[in-house]
Amino acid sequence: MNPVNYLYLAALLFSIGATGVLIRRNAIVVFMCVELMLNACNLAFVAFSRLHGNLDGQIIAFFTMVVAAAEVVVGLAIIVSLFRSRHSASVDDASLMKL
Amino acid sequence: MENLIALLIAAPLLGAAVLLCGGRALDRTGHLLGTLLSLASFAFGLVLFTDMLGKDAEERALHQHLFSWIPVEGFQADVAFQLDQLSMTFVLLISGVGTLIHIYSIGYMEHDERRRRFFGYLNLFLAAMLLLVLADNYLLLYVGWEGVGLASYLLIGFWQHKPSAATAAKKAFLVNRVGDMGLSIAIMLMFTTFGTFAFGPVLEATGDTGEGKLTAIALMLLLAACGKSAQVPLQSWLGDAMEGPTPVSALIHAATMVTAGVYLIVRSGAIFNAAPDAQLVVTIVGAVTLLFGAIVGCAKDDIKKALAGSTMSQIGYMVLAAGLGPIGYVFAIMHLVTHGFFKAGLFLGAGSVMHGMNDEVDMRRYGGLRKYMPVTFVTFGLGYLAIIGFPGLSGFFSKDKIIEAAFAKGGTEGWILGSVALLGAAITAFYMTRVMLMTFFGEERWRKQAAIASGAGEDYQEPHPHESPKSMTIPMIILAFGSVFAGGFFSIGDRFLHWLEPVTAHEHGHPPISAGAVTGATVAVLVLGVAAAWLMYGRRPVPAVAPRGSLLTRAARRDLLQDDFNHVVLVRGGEHLTRSLVYLDHSLVDGAVNGTAASVGGLSGRLRRLQNGYVRSYAVSMFGGAALIVAATLLMRAV
Amino acid sequence: MSTLAAATTSTGEAVQFWILGTVAVLGALCTILMRRAVHSALCLAGTMIILAVFYLANGAYFLGIVQIVVYTGAIMMLFLFVVMLIGVSAADSLKETIKGQRWLAALCGIGFGVLLIAGIGNASLTEFSGLTRANSGGNVEGLATLIFTKYVFAFEITGALLITAAVGAMVLTHRERTERAKTQRELSEQRIRDGVHLPPLPAPGVYARHNAVDIAGLLPDGSPSELTVNKTLRARGQIRDVSSEALNDLKALEQRSTERLERPTSEEASK
């Protein structure tokens, strides 16, 4: 097996995650899908690290994880406060960006 | 000496400013101040005139540059004056007759509580008119032209409490505006053609310019002249302008302002000389107006309107003469000056009659007045003899020369124009005799019995005809002197011709028939006209109620249907035009604009649906965009 | 380790890839298709663990462990925590409300995936250098060397980012009390002044046979009273329905059992 299959897998997972972001209404699930996309990217980075034979890809994946953690903290805080004010975690309820 | 030129204008302008801004404090002395300043202007004019006489003919023109008005690169408008023989003639006429009429007005307007304002307007008129004739470029002339129009508007509508006066003022203003448009277009054309509008350069440059352009300029100038001088087709305002006080009619609508058009044509002579087609149009306009005014004058029972018709007709003579070119210019101006005397005298006489007749203007309620107002009768009679061209009086010399020049035009045109001028002379004799007979001779139709029989109400106040005060009769006497002697003074030895020749140029016309024959014909038609009038109005008593009259008479009473014509052709036509324009505006312009707006609105309404506020929809477009970018990147790599 | 530097992997890794890869894709699909958020979270956690295994297989030993500890252990648990907070049993409706959204999403997803895969396929990545040399001093040591030398600024900045995120989360969720909390005495006084509901609120389910806190007590006419259920549950919509049909079913069951046991009905017993 060619290790490039890891990249194919990453592309597949990324697309699934992106589709999930688009079709789910529950903000938490949308958020999980974002995490799935990030993870897919991480997998690609790790695979590239192996491809190039250096650790820079893993470093980037590491930073991605840190940023993802920060993002999750803030995002979940937003969801919680959203839920408090609207009693709902649906992203469609917050359709205030129109007249 | 040059510095006096500005003073000519400044004196009456100062008077206008003081009288109009001064307020009631000047109510008791204002008229004297106005008269004094007008007299001052005349005095300055006389000083300049004597100075001018002392010089050689070729060096008489004076120039004064006051200041640069609009100094722009390539567009130089100066406030500068030019005083040559032509301007000098006008200055003396305007300030002289103007001063006489100021004096006359002191008596005539004595009981009007707005007399101060009246004198202010008169001074304003003098200033504007002097500016018009003294300007050394067309733009400044235009300023004076408009100022004259303004003063005319204010004076016609002076008794603005009368709706007829207010309407007449508005009418005069609007009709004049058409002519003003012509002048402004002419000035613009001049600027594009010559790059300047100073008289000197423009008139010198006519030789090297295409005839088409010159004809256009000349026709526009003619339009302007028609407006100001009440020539066909812009004649309709003059009759109504008689709503103004009689001194105004005498000063503005007989002696001075209406001659501005003639001045414009003579001043622009070089342009007209180079555009024979335009000259032909000028002569046609003059000939038509000449007959038009004369016919209207025959039918009017209102003494002032009859005189207004006569004015129109006499100015027709002048325009005709001006249209003849160098053979006529001098005679046009000469007739203008003599006409200034006798027409002012006639109007002042008419005013004097009205003054003694409770402001009655209907000549059918006059009659036999010669016993009651002898001075008026004599001065009016002398004016009458002058205007019909009685041999030896002013009108005889000037009119005879014009008729002669018309014949001298040559060819068929010459014969037609000459015959029209002769016919006009006959009609002039007829209607002026009619006025004379109806006013001063015959039965006393103003007696209460006769008036009630002719349809006046029971409350008819029988007038007590009396001679006017000295302040009114003295100007009339002076003007009568002018009416009698001016023509002879000018003509004998061709004094006036030599005086004006350096400015207007002159050629001796060669009429196909001898000068003596023309003079004979003139006298003959004069006798015919007087005889016809005597047969109709002298031998038989004048009916107190106007008979129905022939079709022509009835039409002439309605000013030969000029207002009906204007109404049908211009007002209705304008209404239809605007209506169709409004329709076009609504359907086409608004349709296009609204259609665009509606389609944009509809499109936006559809586009707005993309903005549904759902985060996920925006996410789809974002993701789709990302996909497109990836696709583009791959595509570029593949290529 | 030598297998890391080749065009092909070992058979063991291939088998592992195909089995776990399939599971990972299934987990990802379940994540986006499960109706309940808690199920999605569990599926995602599974996918993440498999990814951790793949990291290990690719020589990223440190990342593999961090993936399990931080992602699966901390982040996913945070997710679950929030899911619990806002209603664990609430199931999402999968019915689409925005017209065409699902089709567009599918189109975009598939299109993007196809593009990515085509891109990777075009890149002709056949030769893998392998991490043998990079990991020769130990994977963690290698990463540490890079982080504290080449990427030290990025490292510091992400540290700042983490602190900021923590503060931000606190700011977002913290609510400052703007007025003094009412004492019990004040509350009771207010209740009497308002005069809407004087006695204490009824307990849930006390009028019915159930006594769970999420079941509304029945009023004498058999209709459920929302008042009896805790406000939070009401807000989450987590009240269990005791409909009249269910009550009737119960009554019928009781009737049948009574008949079978030949016991007198409760009505008769009360007489």
XYZ file of C-alpha atoms in Angstrom, chain A residues 4 6 8 12 20 22 24 34 40 43 45 58-59 72 78 85 91:
17
model
C -0.492 8.324 -0.091
C -3.543 8.445 4.152
C -6.941 10.215 0.326
C -12.455 12.046 2.406
C -21.694 17.954 8.003
C -23.460 22.458 5.950
C -26.494 20.002 10.529
C -15.319 21.389 12.266
C -8.418 15.360 8.734
C -3.719 13.479 9.368
C 0.131 16.949 7.894
C 4.031 17.197 12.908
C 4.841 20.563 14.428
C -13.295 24.696 21.150
C -20.480 30.895 22.708
C -30.416 33.519 25.704
C -27.771 27.752 14.099
